[in-house]
PDB file of C-alpha atoms in Angstrom:
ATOM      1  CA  UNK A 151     114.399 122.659 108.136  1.00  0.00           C
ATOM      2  CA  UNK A 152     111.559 120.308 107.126  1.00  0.00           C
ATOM      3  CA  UNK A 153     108.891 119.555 110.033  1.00  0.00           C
ATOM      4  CA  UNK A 154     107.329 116.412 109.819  1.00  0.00           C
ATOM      5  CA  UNK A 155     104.451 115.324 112.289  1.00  0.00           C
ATOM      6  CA  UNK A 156     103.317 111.685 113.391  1.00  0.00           C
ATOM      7  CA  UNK A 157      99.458 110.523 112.899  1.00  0.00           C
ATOM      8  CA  UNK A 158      98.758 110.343 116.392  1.00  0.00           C
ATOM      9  CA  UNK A 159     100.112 114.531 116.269  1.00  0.00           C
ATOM     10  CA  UNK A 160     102.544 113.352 119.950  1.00  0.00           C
ATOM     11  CA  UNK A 161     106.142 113.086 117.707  1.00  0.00           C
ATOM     12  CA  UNK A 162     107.319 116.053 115.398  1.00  0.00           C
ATOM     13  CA  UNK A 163     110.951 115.304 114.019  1.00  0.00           C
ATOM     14  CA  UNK A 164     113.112 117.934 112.149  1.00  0.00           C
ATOM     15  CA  UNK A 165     114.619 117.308 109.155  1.00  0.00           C
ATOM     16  CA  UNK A 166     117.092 119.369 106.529  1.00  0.00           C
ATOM     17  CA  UNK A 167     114.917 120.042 103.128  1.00  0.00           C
ATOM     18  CA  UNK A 168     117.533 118.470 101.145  1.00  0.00           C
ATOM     19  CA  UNK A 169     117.383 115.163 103.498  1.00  0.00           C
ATOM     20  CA  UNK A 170     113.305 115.432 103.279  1.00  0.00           C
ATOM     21  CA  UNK A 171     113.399 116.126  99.744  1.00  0.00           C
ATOM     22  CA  UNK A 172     114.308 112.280  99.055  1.00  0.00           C
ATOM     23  CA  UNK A 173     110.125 111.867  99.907  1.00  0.00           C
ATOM     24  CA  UNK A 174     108.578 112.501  97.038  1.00  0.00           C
ATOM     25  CA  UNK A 175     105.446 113.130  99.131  1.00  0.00           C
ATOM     26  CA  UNK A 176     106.279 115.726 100.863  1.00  0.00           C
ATOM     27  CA  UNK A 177     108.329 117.265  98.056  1.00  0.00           C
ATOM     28  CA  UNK A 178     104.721 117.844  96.846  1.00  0.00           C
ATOM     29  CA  UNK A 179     103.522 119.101 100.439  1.00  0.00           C
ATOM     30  CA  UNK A 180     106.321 121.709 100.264  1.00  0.00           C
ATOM     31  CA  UNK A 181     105.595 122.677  96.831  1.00  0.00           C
ATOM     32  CA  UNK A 182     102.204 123.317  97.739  1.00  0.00           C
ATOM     33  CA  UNK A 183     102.357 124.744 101.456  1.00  0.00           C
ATOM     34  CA  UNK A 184     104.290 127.596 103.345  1.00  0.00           C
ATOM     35  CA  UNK A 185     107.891 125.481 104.036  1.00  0.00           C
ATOM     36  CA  UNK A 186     107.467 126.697 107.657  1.00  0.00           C
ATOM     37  CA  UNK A 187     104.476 124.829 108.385  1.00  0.00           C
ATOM     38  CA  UNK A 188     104.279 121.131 110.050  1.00  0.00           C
ATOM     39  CA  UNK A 189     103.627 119.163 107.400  1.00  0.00           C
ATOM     40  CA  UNK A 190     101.640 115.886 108.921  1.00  0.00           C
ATOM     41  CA  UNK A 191     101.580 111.943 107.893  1.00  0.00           C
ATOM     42  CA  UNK A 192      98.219 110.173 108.294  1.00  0.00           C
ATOM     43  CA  UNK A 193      99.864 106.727 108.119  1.00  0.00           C
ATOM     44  CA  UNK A 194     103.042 106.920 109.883  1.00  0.00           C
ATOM     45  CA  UNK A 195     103.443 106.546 113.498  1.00  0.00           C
ATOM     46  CA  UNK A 196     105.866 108.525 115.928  1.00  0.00           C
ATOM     47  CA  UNK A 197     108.502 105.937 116.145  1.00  0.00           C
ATOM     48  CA  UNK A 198     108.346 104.833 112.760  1.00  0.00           C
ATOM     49  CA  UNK A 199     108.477 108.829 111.749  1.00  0.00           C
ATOM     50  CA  UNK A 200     111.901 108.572 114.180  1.00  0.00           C
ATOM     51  CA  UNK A 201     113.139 105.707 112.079  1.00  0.00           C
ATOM     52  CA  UNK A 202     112.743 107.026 108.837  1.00  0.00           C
ATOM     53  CA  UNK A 203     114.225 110.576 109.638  1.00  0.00           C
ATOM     54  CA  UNK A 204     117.496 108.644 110.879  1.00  0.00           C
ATOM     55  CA  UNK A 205     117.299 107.562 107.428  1.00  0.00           C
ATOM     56  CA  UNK A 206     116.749 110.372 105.754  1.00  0.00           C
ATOM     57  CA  UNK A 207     119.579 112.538 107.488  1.00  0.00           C
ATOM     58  CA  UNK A 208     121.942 109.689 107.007  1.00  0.00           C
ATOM     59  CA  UNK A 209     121.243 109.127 103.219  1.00  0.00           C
ATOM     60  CA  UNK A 210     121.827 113.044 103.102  1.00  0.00           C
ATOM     61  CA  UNK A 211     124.861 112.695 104.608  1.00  0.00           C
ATOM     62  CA  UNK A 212     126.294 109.683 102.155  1.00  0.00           C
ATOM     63  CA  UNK A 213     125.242 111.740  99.345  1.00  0.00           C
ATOM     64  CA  UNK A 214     127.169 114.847 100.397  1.00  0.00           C
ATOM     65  CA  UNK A 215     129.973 112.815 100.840  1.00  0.00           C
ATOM     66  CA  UNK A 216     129.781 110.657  97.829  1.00  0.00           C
ATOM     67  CA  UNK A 217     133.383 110.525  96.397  1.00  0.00           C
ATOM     68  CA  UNK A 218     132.994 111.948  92.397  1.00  0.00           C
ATOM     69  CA  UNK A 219     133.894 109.369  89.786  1.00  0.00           C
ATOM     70  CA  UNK A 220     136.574 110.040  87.351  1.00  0.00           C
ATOM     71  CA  UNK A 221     136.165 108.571  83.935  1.00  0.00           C
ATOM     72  CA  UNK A 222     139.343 107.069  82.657  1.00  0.00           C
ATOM     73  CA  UNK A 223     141.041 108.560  79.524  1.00  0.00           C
ATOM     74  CA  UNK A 224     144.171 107.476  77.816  1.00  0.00           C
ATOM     75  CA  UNK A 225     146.293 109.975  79.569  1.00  0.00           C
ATOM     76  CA  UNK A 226     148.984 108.721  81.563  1.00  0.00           C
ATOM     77  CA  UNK A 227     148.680 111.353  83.794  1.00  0.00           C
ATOM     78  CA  UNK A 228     145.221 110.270  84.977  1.00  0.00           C
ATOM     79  CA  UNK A 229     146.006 106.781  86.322  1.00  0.00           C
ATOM     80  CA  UNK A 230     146.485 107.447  89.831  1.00  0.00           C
ATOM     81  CA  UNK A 231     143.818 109.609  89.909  1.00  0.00           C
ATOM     82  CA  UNK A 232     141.507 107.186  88.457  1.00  0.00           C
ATOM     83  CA  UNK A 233     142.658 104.412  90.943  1.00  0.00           C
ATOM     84  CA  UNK A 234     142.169 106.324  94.319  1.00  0.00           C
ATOM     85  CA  UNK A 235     139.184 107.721  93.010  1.00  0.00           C
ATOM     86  CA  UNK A 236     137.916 103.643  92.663  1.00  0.00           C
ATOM     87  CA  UNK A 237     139.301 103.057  95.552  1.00  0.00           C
ATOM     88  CA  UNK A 238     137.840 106.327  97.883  1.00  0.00           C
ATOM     89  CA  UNK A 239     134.076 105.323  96.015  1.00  0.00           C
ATOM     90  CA  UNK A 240     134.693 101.370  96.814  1.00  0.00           C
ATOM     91  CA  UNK A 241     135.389 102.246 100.342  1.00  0.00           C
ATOM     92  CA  UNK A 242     132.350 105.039 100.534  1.00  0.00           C
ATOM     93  CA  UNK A 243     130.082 101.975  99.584  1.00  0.00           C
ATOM     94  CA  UNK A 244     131.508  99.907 101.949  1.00  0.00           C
ATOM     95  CA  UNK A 245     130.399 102.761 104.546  1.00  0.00           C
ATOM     96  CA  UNK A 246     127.049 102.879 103.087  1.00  0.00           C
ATOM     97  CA  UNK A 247     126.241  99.179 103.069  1.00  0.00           C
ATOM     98  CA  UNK A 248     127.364  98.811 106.392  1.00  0.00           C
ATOM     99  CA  UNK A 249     124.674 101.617 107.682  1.00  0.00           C
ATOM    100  CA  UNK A 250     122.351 100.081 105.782  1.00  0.00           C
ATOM    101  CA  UNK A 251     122.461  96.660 106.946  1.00  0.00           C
ATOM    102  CA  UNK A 252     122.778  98.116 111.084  1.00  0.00           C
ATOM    103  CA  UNK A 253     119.565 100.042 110.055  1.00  0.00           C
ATOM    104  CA  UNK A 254     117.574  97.459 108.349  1.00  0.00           C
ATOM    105  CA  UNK A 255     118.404  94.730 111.544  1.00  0.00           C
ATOM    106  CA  UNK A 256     114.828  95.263 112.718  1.00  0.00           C
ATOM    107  CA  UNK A 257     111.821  93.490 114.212  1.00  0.00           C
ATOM    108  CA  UNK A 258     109.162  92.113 111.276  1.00  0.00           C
ATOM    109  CA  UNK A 259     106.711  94.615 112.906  1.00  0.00           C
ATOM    110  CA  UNK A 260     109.046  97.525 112.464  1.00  0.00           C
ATOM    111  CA  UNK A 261     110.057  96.416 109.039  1.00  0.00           C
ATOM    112  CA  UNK A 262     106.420  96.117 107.712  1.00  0.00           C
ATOM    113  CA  UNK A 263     105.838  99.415 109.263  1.00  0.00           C
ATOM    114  CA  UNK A 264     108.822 100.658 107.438  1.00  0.00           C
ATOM    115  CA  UNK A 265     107.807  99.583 104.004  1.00  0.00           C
ATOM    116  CA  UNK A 266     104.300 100.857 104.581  1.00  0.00           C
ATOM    117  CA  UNK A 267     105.825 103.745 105.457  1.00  0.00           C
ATOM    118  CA  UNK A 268     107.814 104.340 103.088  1.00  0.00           C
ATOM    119  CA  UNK A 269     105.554 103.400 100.423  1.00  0.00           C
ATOM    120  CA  UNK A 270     102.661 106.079 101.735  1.00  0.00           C
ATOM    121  CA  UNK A 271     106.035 108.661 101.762  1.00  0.00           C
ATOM    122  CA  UNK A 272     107.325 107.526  98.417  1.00  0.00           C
ATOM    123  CA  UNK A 273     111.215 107.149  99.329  1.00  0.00           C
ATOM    124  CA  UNK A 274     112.355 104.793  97.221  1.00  0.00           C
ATOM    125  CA  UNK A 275     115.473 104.096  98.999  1.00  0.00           C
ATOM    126  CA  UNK A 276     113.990 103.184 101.688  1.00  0.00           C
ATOM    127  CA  UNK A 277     111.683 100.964  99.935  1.00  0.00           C
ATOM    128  CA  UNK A 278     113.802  99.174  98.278  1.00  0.00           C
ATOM    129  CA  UNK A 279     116.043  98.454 101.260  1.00  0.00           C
ATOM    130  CA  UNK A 280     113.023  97.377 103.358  1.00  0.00           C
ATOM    131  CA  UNK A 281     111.959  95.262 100.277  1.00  0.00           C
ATOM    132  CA  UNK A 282     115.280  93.550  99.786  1.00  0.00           C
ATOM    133  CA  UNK A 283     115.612  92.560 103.486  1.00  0.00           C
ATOM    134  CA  UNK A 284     111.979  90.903 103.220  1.00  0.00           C
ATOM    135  CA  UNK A 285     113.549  89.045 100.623  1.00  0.00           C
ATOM    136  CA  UNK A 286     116.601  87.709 102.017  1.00  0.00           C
ATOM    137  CA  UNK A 287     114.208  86.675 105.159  1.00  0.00           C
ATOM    138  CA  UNK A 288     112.366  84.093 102.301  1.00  0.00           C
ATOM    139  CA  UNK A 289     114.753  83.413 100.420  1.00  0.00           C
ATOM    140  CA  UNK A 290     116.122  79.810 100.250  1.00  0.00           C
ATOM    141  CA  UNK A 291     113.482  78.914 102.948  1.00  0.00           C
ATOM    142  CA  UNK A 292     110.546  76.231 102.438  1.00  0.00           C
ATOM    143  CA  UNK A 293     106.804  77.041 102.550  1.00  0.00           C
ATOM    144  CA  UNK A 294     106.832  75.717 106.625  1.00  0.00           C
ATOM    145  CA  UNK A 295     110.057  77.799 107.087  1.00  0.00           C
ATOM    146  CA  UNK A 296     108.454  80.694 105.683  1.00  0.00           C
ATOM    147  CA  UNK A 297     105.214  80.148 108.182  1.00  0.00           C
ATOM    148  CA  UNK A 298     107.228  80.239 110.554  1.00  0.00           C
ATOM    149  CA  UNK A 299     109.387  83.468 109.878  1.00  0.00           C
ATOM    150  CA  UNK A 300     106.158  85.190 109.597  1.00  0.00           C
ATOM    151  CA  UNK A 301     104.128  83.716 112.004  1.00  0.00           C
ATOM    152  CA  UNK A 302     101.851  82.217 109.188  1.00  0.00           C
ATOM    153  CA  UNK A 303      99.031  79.698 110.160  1.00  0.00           C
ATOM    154  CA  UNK A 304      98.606  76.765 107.757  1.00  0.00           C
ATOM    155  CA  UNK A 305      94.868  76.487 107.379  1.00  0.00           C
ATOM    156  CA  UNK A 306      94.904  73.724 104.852  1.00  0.00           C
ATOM    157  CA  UNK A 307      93.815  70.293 105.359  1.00  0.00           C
ATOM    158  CA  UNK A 308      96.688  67.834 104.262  1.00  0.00           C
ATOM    159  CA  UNK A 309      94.501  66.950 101.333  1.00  0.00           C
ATOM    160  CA  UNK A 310      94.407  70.768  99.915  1.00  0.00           C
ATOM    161  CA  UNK A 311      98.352  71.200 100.440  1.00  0.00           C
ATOM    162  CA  UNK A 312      99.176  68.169  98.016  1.00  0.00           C
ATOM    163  CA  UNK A 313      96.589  69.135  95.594  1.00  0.00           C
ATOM    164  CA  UNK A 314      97.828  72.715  95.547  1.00  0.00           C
ATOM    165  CA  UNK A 315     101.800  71.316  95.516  1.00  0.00           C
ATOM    166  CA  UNK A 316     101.231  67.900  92.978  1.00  0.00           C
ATOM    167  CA  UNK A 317     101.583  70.358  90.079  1.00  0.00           C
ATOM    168  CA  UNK A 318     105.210  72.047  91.399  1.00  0.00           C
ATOM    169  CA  UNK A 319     106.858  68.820  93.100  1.00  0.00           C
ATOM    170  CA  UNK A 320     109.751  69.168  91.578  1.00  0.00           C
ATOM    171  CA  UNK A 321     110.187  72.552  93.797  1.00  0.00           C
ATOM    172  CA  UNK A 322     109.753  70.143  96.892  1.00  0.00           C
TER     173      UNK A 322
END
């Protein structure tokens, strides 16, 4: 087991090495401390530290369960094999998408946390998650839409919007 310690020092979560290990940061930590030892994170705060453990275990847990892929060959004897094995990794994706998108259905404040977070950590996973929800939440949306979703106050005068638009109108 993997401690891991909040900036503020008031939340310590445990975590299995092998579900820590996806951190490339504190991979490093634990190559270069005593594995029993606390190992703390300036930027993260206790219930962001919560969030990303939940992660971490879980992500652990898809991986150990991750059905194994059978390549098809022309034998005969191999079809059905090669089917439910499609099928049983179809349906573990299914699984894992699902978690996903129940985990990522955050506040912004908790996602931006999240993806600062997980940026100082280095887990890519959990970047990349974080990342692709911030870009569903612009995507398709107009410049006031987008204010909006992130609380965004236009400062520009009328006349410095429609000299910065004029040369992409045919966006608007």
């Amino acid at each position: 087991m993997v401690q891991l310690k909040s900036a503020d020092g008031l939340t310590t979560v445990e975590v299995e090495e092998m579900a820590a290990l996806q951190s490339n940061m504190v991979k490093l930590a634990l190559e270069e401390s005593r594995p029993d030892q606390c190992i703390p994170l300036g930027n993260v705060t206790g219930p962001i530290l919560k969030k990303i453990a939940e992660y971490l275990r879980m992500q652990s847990e898809f991986a150990s369960k991750k059905p194994q892929e059978i390549v098809e060959k022309d034998l005969p004897e191999l079809k059905d094999d090669v089917a439910k094995a499609e099928a049983d990794l179809k349906a573990w994706k299914k699984d894992v998408e699902a978690w996903e998108d129940q985990y990522i259905n955050v506040d912004l404040n908790m996602l931006f946390d999240l993806i600062l977070a997980a940026n100082y950590m280095d887990i890519k996973g959990l970047l990349d998650l974080c990342l692709e929800k911030t870009a569903s939440l612009i995507r398709g949306k107009t410049v006031t839409e987008m204010r909006e979703t992130f609380g965004i106050e236009n400062d520009l005068t009328p006349e410095e919007e429609e000299k910065i638009q004029a040369p992409y109108k045919w966006a608007y």
